[in-house]
PDB file of C-alpha atoms and ligand atoms in Angstrom:
ATOM      1  CA  MET N 101      11.432  18.529  -7.750  1.00 92.00           C
ATOM      2  CA  SER N 102      11.436  17.948  -4.002  1.00 96.00           C
ATOM      3  CA  LEU N 103       9.123  16.136  -1.640  1.00 98.00           C
ATOM      4  CA  GLN N 104      10.873  17.449   1.447  1.00 98.00           C
ATOM      5  CA  GLY N 105       8.470  18.247   4.286  1.00 98.00           C
ATOM      6  CA  ARG N 106       5.459  16.724   2.544  1.00 98.00           C
ATOM      7  CA  ASP N 107       3.004  14.201   3.993  1.00 98.00           C
ATOM      8  CA  LEU N 108       2.061  10.963   2.288  1.00 98.00           C
ATOM      9  CA  LEU N 109      -1.576  10.275   3.077  1.00 98.00           C
ATOM     10  CA  SER N 110      -2.854   9.314  -0.382  1.00 98.00           C
ATOM     11  CA  ILE N 111      -1.254   8.713  -3.784  1.00 98.00           C
ATOM     12  CA  HIS N 112      -3.879  11.110  -5.122  1.00 98.00           C
ATOM     13  CA  ASP N 113      -1.824  13.913  -3.521  1.00 98.00           C
ATOM     14  CA  LEU N 114       1.250  13.033  -5.619  1.00 98.00           C
ATOM     15  CA  THR N 115       1.765  14.092  -9.221  1.00 98.00           C
ATOM     16  CA  CYS N 116       2.784  11.559 -11.876  1.00 98.00           C
ATOM     17  CA  ASP N 117       6.320  12.999 -11.798  1.00 98.00           C
ATOM     18  CA  GLU N 118       6.494  12.700  -8.017  1.00 98.00           C
ATOM     19  CA  VAL N 119       5.464   9.048  -8.245  1.00 98.00           C
ATOM     20  CA  GLN N 120       8.230   8.543 -10.818  1.00 98.00           C
ATOM     21  CA  LEU N 121      10.708  10.209  -8.459  1.00 98.00           C
ATOM     22  CA  ILE N 122       9.736   7.749  -5.713  1.00 98.00           C
ATOM     23  CA  MET N 123      10.126   4.850  -8.184  1.00 98.00           C
ATOM     24  CA  GLN N 124      13.567   6.015  -9.362  1.00 98.00           C
ATOM     25  CA  THR N 125      14.766   6.631  -5.818  1.00 98.00           C
ATOM     26  CA  SER N 126      13.540   3.165  -4.804  1.00 98.00           C
ATOM     27  CA  THR N 127      15.547   1.608  -7.636  1.00 98.00           C
ATOM     28  CA  LYS N 128      18.693   3.474  -6.558  1.00 98.00           C
ATOM     29  CA  LEU N 129      18.328   2.578  -2.884  1.00 98.00           C
ATOM     30  CA  LYS N 130      17.597  -1.054  -3.731  1.00 98.00           C
ATOM     31  CA  GLU N 131      20.791  -1.195  -5.824  1.00 98.00           C
ATOM     32  CA  LEU N 132      22.867   0.402  -3.073  1.00 98.00           C
ATOM     33  CA  LYS N 133      21.505  -2.095  -0.549  1.00 98.00           C
ATOM     34  CA  LYS N 134      22.193  -5.048  -2.882  1.00 98.00           C
ATOM     35  CA  ARG N 135      25.747  -3.816  -3.498  1.00 98.00           C
ATOM     36  CA  GLY N 136      26.278  -3.414   0.250  1.00 97.00           C
ATOM     37  CA  GLN N 137      27.036   0.273  -0.185  1.00 97.00           C
ATOM     38  CA  GLU N 138      26.301   2.604   2.697  1.00 96.00           C
ATOM     39  CA  HIS N 139      23.445   5.043   2.181  1.00 97.00           C
ATOM     40  CA  ALA N 140      23.025   6.821   5.497  1.00 98.00           C
ATOM     41  CA  LEU N 141      20.819   9.572   4.083  1.00 98.00           C
ATOM     42  CA  LEU N 142      18.956  10.172   7.343  1.00 98.00           C
ATOM     43  CA  LYS N 143      21.786  10.113   9.815  1.00 98.00           C
ATOM     44  CA  GLY N 144      20.642  11.265  13.246  1.00 97.00           C
ATOM     45  CA  LYS N 145      16.965  11.402  12.229  1.00 98.00           C
ATOM     46  CA  THR N 146      14.118   9.612  13.951  1.00 98.00           C
ATOM     47  CA  LEU N 147      10.762   8.224  12.871  1.00 98.00           C
ATOM     48  CA  GLY N 148       7.871   7.835  15.310  1.00 98.00           C
ATOM     49  CA  MET N 149       5.703   4.843  14.377  1.00 98.00           C
ATOM     50  CA  ILE N 150       2.148   4.674  15.751  1.00 98.00           C
ATOM     51  CA  PHE N 151       0.431   1.308  15.355  1.00 98.00           C
ATOM     52  CA  GLN N 152      -3.217   0.871  16.348  1.00 98.00           C
ATOM     53  CA  LYS N 153      -3.523  -2.261  14.192  1.00 98.00           C
ATOM     54  CA  SER N 154      -1.278  -5.321  13.834  1.00 97.00           C
ATOM     55  CA  SER N 155       1.617  -5.451  11.398  1.00 98.00           C
ATOM     56  CA  THR N 156       4.548  -7.581  10.328  1.00 98.00           C
ATOM     57  CA  ARG N 157       5.780  -6.059   7.061  1.00 98.00           C
ATOM     58  CA  THR N 158       5.047  -2.394   7.696  1.00 98.00           C
ATOM     59  CA  ARG N 159       6.590  -2.319  11.138  1.00 98.00           C
ATOM     60  CA  VAL N 160       9.703  -4.281  10.261  1.00 98.00           C
ATOM     61  CA  SER N 161      10.347  -2.579   6.920  1.00 98.00           C
ATOM     62  CA  PHE N 162       9.985   0.938   8.328  1.00 98.00           C
ATOM     63  CA  GLU N 163      12.102   0.165  11.371  1.00 98.00           C
ATOM     64  CA  VAL N 164      14.846  -1.649   9.463  1.00 98.00           C
ATOM     65  CA  GLY N 165      14.647   0.967   6.702  1.00 98.00           C
ATOM     66  CA  MET N 166      15.263   3.796   9.134  1.00 98.00           C
ATOM     67  CA  TRP N 167      18.225   1.923  10.590  1.00 98.00           C
ATOM     68  CA  GLN N 168      19.729   1.334   7.143  1.00 98.00           C
ATOM     69  CA  LEU N 169      19.353   5.048   6.396  1.00 98.00           C
ATOM     70  CA  GLY N 170      21.382   5.868   9.490  1.00 98.00           C
ATOM     71  CA  GLY N 171      18.461   6.896  11.693  1.00 98.00           C
ATOM     72  CA  MET N 172      16.210   5.148  14.168  1.00 98.00           C
ATOM     73  CA  ALA N 173      12.530   4.395  14.657  1.00 98.00           C
ATOM     74  CA  ILE N 174      10.398   4.387  17.807  1.00 98.00           C
ATOM     75  CA  PHE N 175       7.442   2.010  18.087  1.00 98.00           C
ATOM     76  CA  LEU N 176       4.309   3.358  19.777  1.00 98.00           C
ATOM     77  CA  ASN N 177       1.053   1.504  20.241  1.00 97.00           C
ATOM     78  CA  ASP N 178      -2.062   1.818  22.391  1.00 94.00           C
ATOM     79  CA  SER N 179      -0.620  -0.032  25.351  1.00 94.00           C
ATOM     80  CA  ASN N 180       2.880   1.464  25.495  1.00 93.00           C
ATOM     81  CA  SER N 181       1.889   5.103  24.981  1.00 95.00           C
ATOM     82  CA  GLN N 182      -0.789   7.549  26.133  1.00 96.00           C
ATOM     83  CA  ILE N 183      -2.611   7.217  22.816  1.00 95.00           C
ATOM     84  CA  GLY N 184      -4.570   4.193  24.051  1.00 94.00           C
ATOM     85  CA  ARG N 185      -5.581   6.113  27.182  1.00 95.00           C
ATOM     86  CA  GLY N 186      -7.225   8.775  25.085  1.00 95.00           C
ATOM     87  CA  GLU N 187      -4.614  11.515  24.631  1.00 97.00           C
ATOM     88  CA  PRO N 188      -6.035  13.554  21.738  1.00 97.00           C
ATOM     89  CA  ILE N 189      -4.398  13.002  18.371  1.00 97.00           C
ATOM     90  CA  LYS N 190      -3.852  16.759  17.997  1.00 98.00           C
ATOM     91  CA  ASP N 191      -1.781  16.777  21.196  1.00 98.00           C
ATOM     92  CA  THR N 192       0.198  13.697  20.195  1.00 98.00           C
ATOM     93  CA  ALA N 193       0.898  15.398  16.852  1.00 98.00           C
ATOM     94  CA  ARG N 194       2.373  18.500  18.455  1.00 98.00           C
ATOM     95  CA  VAL N 195       4.368  16.626  21.093  1.00 98.00           C
ATOM     96  CA  LEU N 196       5.915  14.173  18.630  1.00 98.00           C
ATOM     97  CA  SER N 197       6.746  17.077  16.308  1.00 98.00           C
ATOM     98  CA  ARG N 198       9.118  18.336  18.999  1.00 98.00           C
ATOM     99  CA  TYR N 199      11.005  15.033  19.239  1.00 98.00           C
ATOM    100  CA  VAL N 200      11.003  13.137  15.962  1.00 98.00           C
ATOM    101  CA  ASP N 201      11.506  14.063  12.296  1.00 98.00           C
ATOM    102  CA  ALA N 202       8.518  12.201  10.816  1.00 98.00           C
ATOM    103  CA  ILE N 203       5.568  10.085  11.936  1.00 98.00           C
ATOM    104  CA  MET N 204       4.282   6.888  10.352  1.00 98.00           C
ATOM    105  CA  ILE N 205       0.808   5.899  11.522  1.00 98.00           C
ATOM    106  CA  ARG N 206      -1.349   2.804  11.041  1.00 98.00           C
ATOM    107  CA  THR N 207      -4.857   3.205  12.382  1.00 98.00           C
ATOM    108  CA  PHE N 208      -8.552   2.732  11.597  1.00 98.00           C
ATOM    109  CA  SER N 209      -9.908   6.157  10.713  1.00 98.00           C
ATOM    110  CA  HIS N 210      -8.391   8.007   7.776  1.00 98.00           C
ATOM    111  CA  GLU N 211      -9.696  11.260   9.268  1.00 98.00           C
ATOM    112  CA  ALA N 212      -7.515  10.653  12.352  1.00 98.00           C
ATOM    113  CA  VAL N 213      -4.445  10.539  10.099  1.00 98.00           C
ATOM    114  CA  GLU N 214      -5.548  13.749   8.394  1.00 98.00           C
ATOM    115  CA  GLU N 215      -5.926  15.365  11.805  1.00 98.00           C
ATOM    116  CA  LEU N 216      -2.483  14.145  12.851  1.00 98.00           C
ATOM    117  CA  ALA N 217      -0.980  15.581   9.673  1.00 98.00           C
ATOM    118  CA  TYR N 218      -2.790  18.868  10.149  1.00 98.00           C
ATOM    119  CA  PHE N 219      -1.436  19.377  13.661  1.00 98.00           C
ATOM    120  CA  ALA N 220       2.070  17.958  13.099  1.00 98.00           C
ATOM    121  CA  ASP N 221       4.865  20.206  11.747  1.00 98.00           C
ATOM    122  CA  ILE N 222       6.693  17.177  10.369  1.00 98.00           C
ATOM    123  CA  PRO N 223       5.893  14.731   7.539  1.00 98.00           C
ATOM    124  CA  VAL N 224       3.175  12.175   8.305  1.00 98.00           C
ATOM    125  CA  ILE N 225       3.149   8.880   6.412  1.00 99.00           C
ATOM    126  CA  ASN N 226      -0.006   6.784   6.180  1.00 99.00           C
ATOM    127  CA  GLY N 227       0.949   3.205   7.061  1.00 98.00           C
ATOM    128  CA  LEU N 228      -2.636   1.991   6.414  1.00 98.00           C
ATOM    129  CA  THR N 229      -6.095   3.205   7.315  1.00 98.00           C
ATOM    130  CA  ASP N 230      -9.496   1.642   6.656  1.00 98.00           C
ATOM    131  CA  LYS N 231      -9.523   3.732   3.481  1.00 98.00           C
ATOM    132  CA  LEU N 232      -6.008   3.668   1.990  1.00 98.00           C
ATOM    133  CA  HIS N 233      -2.621   1.922   2.118  1.00 98.00           C
ATOM    134  CA  PRO N 234      -0.441   4.133  -0.113  1.00 99.00           C
ATOM    135  CA  CYS N 235       2.991   2.721   0.848  1.00 98.00           C
ATOM    136  CA  GLN N 236       1.832  -0.736  -0.202  1.00 99.00           C
ATOM    137  CA  ALA N 237       0.343   0.453  -3.502  1.00 99.00           C
ATOM    138  CA  LEU N 238       3.492   2.448  -4.383  1.00 99.00           C
ATOM    139  CA  THR N 239       5.485  -0.703  -3.668  1.00 99.00           C
ATOM    140  CA  ASP N 240       3.108  -2.672  -5.862  1.00 98.00           C
ATOM    141  CA  ILE N 241       3.581  -0.521  -8.940  1.00 98.00           C
ATOM    142  CA  PHE N 242       7.331  -0.551  -8.300  1.00 98.00           C
ATOM    143  CA  THR N 243       7.272  -4.368  -8.174  1.00 99.00           C
ATOM    144  CA  ALA N 244       5.006  -4.625 -11.216  1.00 98.00           C
ATOM    145  CA  SER N 245       7.379  -2.391 -13.186  1.00 98.00           C
ATOM    146  CA  GLU N 246      10.368  -4.580 -12.251  1.00 98.00           C
ATOM    147  CA  TYR N 247       8.611  -7.429 -14.047  1.00 98.00           C
ATOM    148  CA  LYS N 248       6.653  -5.618 -16.736  1.00 98.00           C
ATOM    149  CA  GLY N 249       8.728  -2.515 -17.507  1.00 98.00           C
ATOM    150  CA  ASP N 250       6.783   0.577 -18.479  1.00 98.00           C
ATOM    151  CA  LEU N 251       3.302   0.099 -17.006  1.00 98.00           C
ATOM    152  CA  ARG N 252       1.548   2.437 -19.429  1.00 98.00           C
ATOM    153  CA  GLY N 253      -1.181   0.486 -21.200  1.00 97.00           C
ATOM    154  CA  LYS N 254      -0.605  -2.656 -19.128  1.00 98.00           C
ATOM    155  CA  THR N 255      -3.523  -4.100 -17.177  1.00 98.00           C
ATOM    156  CA  MET N 256      -3.818  -5.040 -13.533  1.00 98.00           C
ATOM    157  CA  VAL N 257      -6.861  -6.945 -12.323  1.00 98.00           C
ATOM    158  CA  TYR N 258      -7.727  -6.707  -8.647  1.00 98.00           C
ATOM    159  CA  ILE N 259      -9.991  -9.487  -7.448  1.00 98.00           C
ATOM    160  CA  GLY N 260     -11.945  -9.361  -4.201  1.00 98.00           C
ATOM    161  CA  ASP N 261     -13.048  -6.771  -1.688  1.00 98.00           C
ATOM    162  CA  GLY N 262     -13.085  -3.116  -2.781  1.00 98.00           C
ATOM    163  CA  ASN N 263     -11.101  -2.242   0.338  1.00 98.00           C
ATOM    164  CA  ASN N 264      -8.172   0.012   1.283  1.00 98.00           C
ATOM    165  CA  MET N 265      -5.866  -1.908  -1.076  1.00 98.00           C
ATOM    166  CA  ALA N 266      -8.250  -1.728  -4.026  1.00 98.00           C
ATOM    167  CA  GLN N 267      -8.743   1.983  -3.398  1.00 98.00           C
ATOM    168  CA  SER N 268      -5.014   2.708  -3.179  1.00 98.00           C
ATOM    169  CA  LEU N 269      -4.272   0.705  -6.306  1.00 98.00           C
ATOM    170  CA  MET N 270      -6.797   2.840  -8.229  1.00 98.00           C
ATOM    171  CA  PHE N 271      -4.719   5.940  -7.484  1.00 98.00           C
ATOM    172  CA  ALA N 272      -1.374   4.205  -8.021  1.00 98.00           C
ATOM    173  CA  CYS N 273      -2.377   2.779 -11.406  1.00 98.00           C
ATOM    174  CA  ALA N 274      -3.805   6.135 -12.491  1.00 98.00           C
ATOM    175  CA  ARG N 275      -0.471   7.848 -11.801  1.00 98.00           C
ATOM    176  CA  VAL N 276       1.557   5.394 -13.908  1.00 98.00           C
ATOM    177  CA  GLY N 277      -0.927   4.973 -16.744  1.00 98.00           C
ATOM    178  CA  MET N 278      -1.805   1.379 -15.913  1.00 98.00           C
ATOM    179  CA  ASN N 279      -5.327   0.087 -16.552  1.00 98.00           C
ATOM    180  CA  LEU N 280      -7.048  -1.357 -13.506  1.00 98.00           C
ATOM    181  CA  ARG N 281     -10.040  -3.668 -13.553  1.00 98.00           C
ATOM    182  CA  LEU N 282     -11.584  -4.227 -10.151  1.00 98.00           C
ATOM    183  CA  ALA N 283     -13.564  -7.458  -9.977  1.00 98.00           C
ATOM    184  CA  THR N 284     -15.702  -7.253  -6.859  1.00 98.00           C
ATOM    185  CA  PRO N 285     -18.980  -8.847  -5.775  1.00 97.00           C
ATOM    186  CA  ASP N 286     -22.098  -6.658  -5.638  1.00 95.00           C
ATOM    187  CA  GLY N 287     -22.007  -4.543  -2.504  1.00 96.00           C
ATOM    188  CA  TYR N 288     -18.210  -4.727  -2.173  1.00 98.00           C
ATOM    189  CA  ASP N 289     -17.259  -2.062  -4.697  1.00 98.00           C
ATOM    190  CA  PRO N 290     -14.703   0.580  -3.801  1.00 98.00           C
ATOM    191  CA  ASP N 291     -16.014   3.867  -2.420  1.00 98.00           C
ATOM    192  CA  ASN N 292     -17.710   5.728  -5.266  1.00 98.00           C
ATOM    193  CA  GLU N 293     -16.237   9.129  -4.459  1.00 98.00           C
ATOM    194  CA  LEU N 294     -12.707   7.692  -4.471  1.00 98.00           C
ATOM    195  CA  TYR N 295     -13.467   5.784  -7.654  1.00 98.00           C
ATOM    196  CA  GLN N 296     -14.624   8.980  -9.397  1.00 98.00           C
ATOM    197  CA  GLN N 297     -11.522  10.796  -8.158  1.00 98.00           C
ATOM    198  CA  ALA N 298      -9.228   8.014  -9.432  1.00 98.00           C
ATOM    199  CA  CYS N 299     -10.999   7.949 -12.820  1.00 98.00           C
ATOM    200  CA  LYS N 300     -10.342  11.675 -13.108  1.00 98.00           C
ATOM    201  CA  ASP N 301      -6.686  11.143 -12.140  1.00 98.00           C
ATOM    202  CA  SER N 302      -6.351   8.391 -14.742  1.00 98.00           C
ATOM    203  CA  GLN N 303      -7.198  10.788 -17.581  1.00 97.00           C
ATOM    204  CA  GLU N 304      -3.781  12.441 -17.363  1.00 97.00           C
ATOM    205  CA  MET N 305      -1.931   9.273 -18.362  1.00 97.00           C
ATOM    206  CA  GLY N 306      -4.849   7.899 -20.386  1.00 97.00           C
ATOM    207  CA  SER N 307      -5.514   4.683 -18.475  1.00 98.00           C
ATOM    208  CA  LYS N 308      -8.843   3.131 -17.578  1.00 98.00           C
ATOM    209  CA  ILE N 309     -10.165   2.198 -14.135  1.00 98.00           C
ATOM    210  CA  GLU N 310     -13.205  -0.073 -14.258  1.00 98.00           C
ATOM    211  CA  VAL N 311     -15.336  -1.930 -11.732  1.00 97.00           C
ATOM    212  CA  LEU N 312     -16.640  -5.249 -13.086  1.00 96.00           C
ATOM    213  CA  HIS N 313     -18.556  -8.034 -11.434  1.00 94.00           C
ATOM    214  CA  ASP N 314     -17.664 -10.842 -13.833  1.00 95.00           C
ATOM    215  CA  ILE N 315     -14.351 -12.159 -12.590  1.00 96.00           C
ATOM    216  CA  ARG N 316     -13.533 -14.306 -15.655  1.00 97.00           C
ATOM    217  CA  GLN N 317     -14.223 -11.451 -18.051  1.00 96.00           C
ATOM    218  CA  ALA N 318     -12.119  -9.124 -15.908  1.00 98.00           C
ATOM    219  CA  VAL N 319      -9.092 -11.416 -15.899  1.00 98.00           C
ATOM    220  CA  GLU N 320      -8.975 -11.957 -19.674  1.00 97.00           C
ATOM    221  CA  GLY N 321      -5.454 -11.095 -20.901  1.00 96.00           C
ATOM    222  CA  ALA N 322      -4.364  -9.407 -17.647  1.00 98.00           C
ATOM    223  CA  ASP N 323      -0.674  -8.649 -17.026  1.00 98.00           C
ATOM    224  CA  VAL N 324      -1.000  -8.589 -13.240  1.00 98.00           C
ATOM    225  CA  LEU N 325      -3.489 -10.353 -10.972  1.00 98.00           C
ATOM    226  CA  TYR N 326      -3.807  -8.913  -7.490  1.00 98.00           C
ATOM    227  CA  THR N 327      -5.813  -9.878  -4.439  1.00 98.00           C
ATOM    228  CA  ASP N 328      -6.164  -9.147  -0.734  1.00 98.00           C
ATOM    229  CA  VAL N 329      -7.972 -10.663   2.234  1.00 98.00           C
ATOM    230  CA  TRP N 330     -11.770 -10.799   2.295  1.00 98.00           C
ATOM    231  CA  ALA N 331     -12.003  -9.449   5.841  1.00 98.00           C
ATOM    232  CA  SER N 332      -9.593  -6.637   6.660  1.00 98.00           C
ATOM    233  CA  MET N 333      -8.329  -5.675  10.084  1.00 98.00           C
ATOM    234  CA  GLY N 334     -11.302  -4.370  12.046  1.00 97.00           C
ATOM    235  CA  GLN N 335     -13.808  -6.491  10.078  1.00 98.00           C
ATOM    236  CA  GLU N 336     -13.270  -9.706  12.026  1.00 96.00           C
ATOM    237  CA  LYS N 337     -16.955  -9.878  13.036  1.00 97.00           C
ATOM    238  CA  GLU N 338     -18.006  -9.857   9.369  1.00 97.00           C
ATOM    239  CA  GLN N 339     -15.737 -12.769   8.504  1.00 97.00           C
ATOM    240  CA  GLU N 340     -18.518 -15.288   7.842  1.00 97.00           C
ATOM    241  CA  ILE N 341     -20.742 -12.931   5.810  1.00 98.00           C
ATOM    242  CA  ARG N 342     -17.742 -11.898   3.759  1.00 98.00           C
ATOM    243  CA  ARG N 343     -16.666 -15.487   3.198  1.00 98.00           C
ATOM    244  CA  GLN N 344     -20.088 -16.141   1.652  1.00 98.00           C
ATOM    245  CA  ALA N 345     -20.170 -12.936  -0.411  1.00 98.00           C
ATOM    246  CA  LEU N 346     -16.650 -13.360  -1.789  1.00 98.00           C
ATOM    247  CA  LYS N 347     -16.539 -17.148  -2.201  1.00 97.00           C
ATOM    248  CA  ASP N 348     -16.367 -16.955  -6.016  1.00 97.00           C
ATOM    249  CA  PHE N 349     -13.567 -14.374  -5.955  1.00 98.00           C
ATOM    250  CA  THR N 350     -10.571 -16.640  -5.471  1.00 98.00           C
ATOM    251  CA  ILE N 351      -7.434 -16.583  -7.599  1.00 98.00           C
ATOM    252  CA  ASP N 352      -6.940 -20.248  -8.468  1.00 98.00           C
ATOM    253  CA  ALA N 353      -5.012 -22.021 -11.213  1.00 98.00           C
ATOM    254  CA  ASP N 354      -8.015 -22.050 -13.584  1.00 98.00           C
ATOM    255  CA  LEU N 355      -8.520 -18.326 -13.288  1.00 98.00           C
ATOM    256  CA  LEU N 356      -4.808 -17.658 -13.743  1.00 98.00           C
ATOM    257  CA  LYS N 357      -4.943 -19.480 -17.100  1.00 98.00           C
ATOM    258  CA  LEU N 358      -7.260 -16.757 -18.437  1.00 98.00           C
ATOM    259  CA  ALA N 359      -4.658 -14.053 -17.812  1.00 98.00           C
ATOM    260  CA  ALA N 360      -1.704 -13.360 -20.138  1.00 98.00           C
ATOM    261  CA  LYS N 361       0.759 -16.287 -20.268  1.00 98.00           C
ATOM    262  CA  ASP N 362       3.431 -14.270 -18.483  1.00 98.00           C
ATOM    263  CA  ALA N 363       1.059 -12.645 -15.973  1.00 98.00           C
ATOM    264  CA  ILE N 364       2.345 -12.158 -12.453  1.00 98.00           C
ATOM    265  CA  VAL N 365       0.337 -12.686  -9.275  1.00 98.00           C
ATOM    266  CA  MET N 366       0.522 -10.209  -6.415  1.00 99.00           C
ATOM    267  CA  HIS N 367      -0.822 -10.084  -2.869  1.00 98.00           C
ATOM    268  CA  CYS N 368      -0.018  -7.458  -0.237  1.00 98.00           C
ATOM    269  CA  LEU N 369       0.014 -10.182   2.461  1.00 98.00           C
ATOM    270  CA  PRO N 370      -0.893 -11.549   4.931  1.00 98.00           C
ATOM    271  CA  ALA N 371      -2.702 -14.115   2.741  1.00 98.00           C
ATOM    272  CA  HIS N 372      -5.513 -16.449   3.677  1.00 98.00           C
ATOM    273  CA  ARG N 373      -4.744 -19.462   1.523  1.00 98.00           C
ATOM    274  CA  GLY N 374      -7.932 -21.211   0.437  1.00 97.00           C
ATOM    275  CA  GLU N 375      -9.920 -17.972   0.515  1.00 98.00           C
ATOM    276  CA  GLU N 376      -8.800 -15.136  -1.781  1.00 98.00           C
ATOM    277  CA  ILE N 377      -5.929 -17.204  -3.238  1.00 98.00           C
ATOM    278  CA  THR N 378      -5.110 -20.895  -3.380  1.00 98.00           C
ATOM    279  CA  ASP N 379      -1.930 -22.322  -1.936  1.00 98.00           C
ATOM    280  CA  GLU N 380      -1.046 -23.563  -5.428  1.00 98.00           C
ATOM    281  CA  VAL N 381      -1.155 -20.054  -6.923  1.00 98.00           C
ATOM    282  CA  MET N 382       0.675 -18.490  -3.959  1.00 98.00           C
ATOM    283  CA  GLU N 383       3.515 -20.950  -4.478  1.00 98.00           C
ATOM    284  CA  CYS N 384       3.568 -21.016  -8.302  1.00 98.00           C
ATOM    285  CA  SER N 385       6.342 -19.505 -10.428  1.00 98.00           C
ATOM    286  CA  GLN N 386       4.115 -16.599 -11.493  1.00 98.00           C
ATOM    287  CA  SER N 387       3.662 -15.454  -7.903  1.00 98.00           C
ATOM    288  CA  VAL N 388       5.903 -12.519  -6.944  1.00 98.00           C
ATOM    289  CA  VAL N 389       4.484 -11.969  -3.468  1.00 98.00           C
ATOM    290  CA  PHE N 390       7.786 -12.205  -1.597  1.00 98.00           C
ATOM    291  CA  ASP N 391       9.606  -9.833  -3.958  1.00 98.00           C
ATOM    292  CA  GLN N 392       6.666  -7.534  -3.406  1.00 98.00           C
ATOM    293  CA  ALA N 393       7.050  -7.846   0.376  1.00 98.00           C
ATOM    294  CA  GLU N 394      10.798  -7.177   0.128  1.00 98.00           C
ATOM    295  CA  ASN N 395      10.174  -4.065  -1.916  1.00 98.00           C
ATOM    296  CA  ARG N 396       8.256  -2.479   0.965  1.00 98.00           C
ATOM    297  CA  LEU N 397      11.695  -1.887   2.473  1.00 98.00           C
ATOM    298  CA  HIS N 398      13.221  -0.222  -0.592  1.00 98.00           C
ATOM    299  CA  VAL N 399      10.212   1.908  -1.508  1.00 98.00           C
ATOM    300  CA  GLN N 400       9.597   3.129   2.040  1.00 98.00           C
ATOM    301  CA  LYS N 401      13.261   4.032   2.394  1.00 98.00           C
ATOM    302  CA  ALA N 402      12.837   6.151  -0.731  1.00 98.00           C
ATOM    303  CA  ILE N 403       9.688   7.751   0.679  1.00 98.00           C
ATOM    304  CA  MET N 404      11.391   8.531   3.991  1.00 98.00           C
ATOM    305  CA  ALA N 405      14.551   9.861   2.361  1.00 98.00           C
ATOM    306  CA  LEU N 406      12.524  12.138   0.074  1.00 98.00           C
ATOM    307  CA  LEU N 407      10.053  13.406   2.687  1.00 98.00           C
ATOM    308  CA  MET N 408      12.582  13.758   5.495  1.00 98.00           C
ATOM    309  CA  GLY N 409      15.113  15.708   3.482  1.00 93.00           C
ATOM    310  CA  GLY N 410      17.743  13.048   2.928  1.00 81.00           C
ATOM    311  CA  LEU N 411      17.709  13.732  -0.817  1.00 87.00           C
TER     312      LEU N 411
HETATM  313  N1   CP A 555       1.046  -5.660   3.684  1.00 71.85           N
HETATM  314  C1   CP A 555       1.152  -5.160   4.929  1.00 71.85           C
HETATM  315  O1   CP A 555       0.958  -3.976   5.181  1.00 71.85           O
HETATM  316  O2   CP A 555       1.519  -6.079   5.858  1.00 71.85           O
HETATM  317  P1   CP A 555       1.501  -5.904   7.433  1.00 71.85           P
HETATM  318  O3   CP A 555       0.057  -5.822   7.856  1.00 71.85           O
HETATM  319  O4   CP A 555       2.185  -7.125   7.951  1.00 71.85           O
HETATM  320  O5   CP A 555       2.225  -4.648   7.796  1.00 71.85           O
HETATM  321  N1  NVA A 556      -6.903  -4.937   3.539  1.00 71.85           N
HETATM  322  C1  NVA A 556      -5.970  -5.438   4.523  1.00 71.85           C
HETATM  323  C2  NVA A 556      -4.579  -5.070   4.134  1.00 71.85           C
HETATM  324  C3  NVA A 556      -3.518  -5.610   5.061  1.00 71.85           C
HETATM  325  C4  NVA A 556      -2.141  -5.175   4.667  1.00 71.85           C
HETATM  326  C5  NVA A 556      -6.335  -4.876   5.897  1.00 71.85           C
HETATM  327  O1  NVA A 556      -6.635  -3.688   5.979  1.00 71.85           O
HETATM  328  O2  NVA A 556      -6.326  -5.639   6.856  1.00 71.85           O
END
């Protein structure tokens, strides 16, 4: 099995075995890093990184990851490249294909990433769109499995906005046989077409993806509680409306008590303490948010090594 030359736009495009390959490779690369053993699998290779939205984790983990793999990464944004001055994405795709070995892009429109991938001759990695954040969700199932072992039959509960994270987790859970309950307020459900697609995907491993509106019922016995911000990047103007709509969708200590005793709490970060999660829960012993953030590095190194032909 090889992922060489492939894009990573959505976890839906990966088979269950390919997801397992990414998980196993992540484990190996994490071990090598912890042992201080060199693993320059992408010596002499370069990654172009296009950012049209802010980032701390994604930028640093991709850039450091490329360095640790023996390659280098180039940071491009609207103000330091021609992208912000309107150079068409299809031209950027073909130009970058002549210089670098893969492109990671974070932008608003998912269709723009699809267009970039269509016109590029090199692997394109989705570093977050309004629709999906696959690198984060792959990291999340990797992190969950470090704590919970085999995820088949285990249950994750996502609380909050049915956004890019919720939508990516549907596909990630489906591929590893994990049940996912999405507890969202009315009007904030994940996209129905994606939901139907993920439900179909989940049949292969026999897990269940459900959208519920009763948060306490959803959390009952959960192995993993997960949340994300109420207003995503690009939704700043809706902040107040969203604060009202989502005000009862906070992970606090009372809610956590309804989950399994050994449940873990996850958040992709950045977190808005006092909104989707309390400071107390963020800082409690069940919270694994910083391990989760660290794992972005290991999992993305695995993704790059596999897609860019280092393995
Ligand atoms: N979780 C995540 O993608 O973080 P950044 O926005 O900091 O990259
Ligand atoms: N849903 C958030 C995720 C940030 C990593 C956003 O899109 O802003």
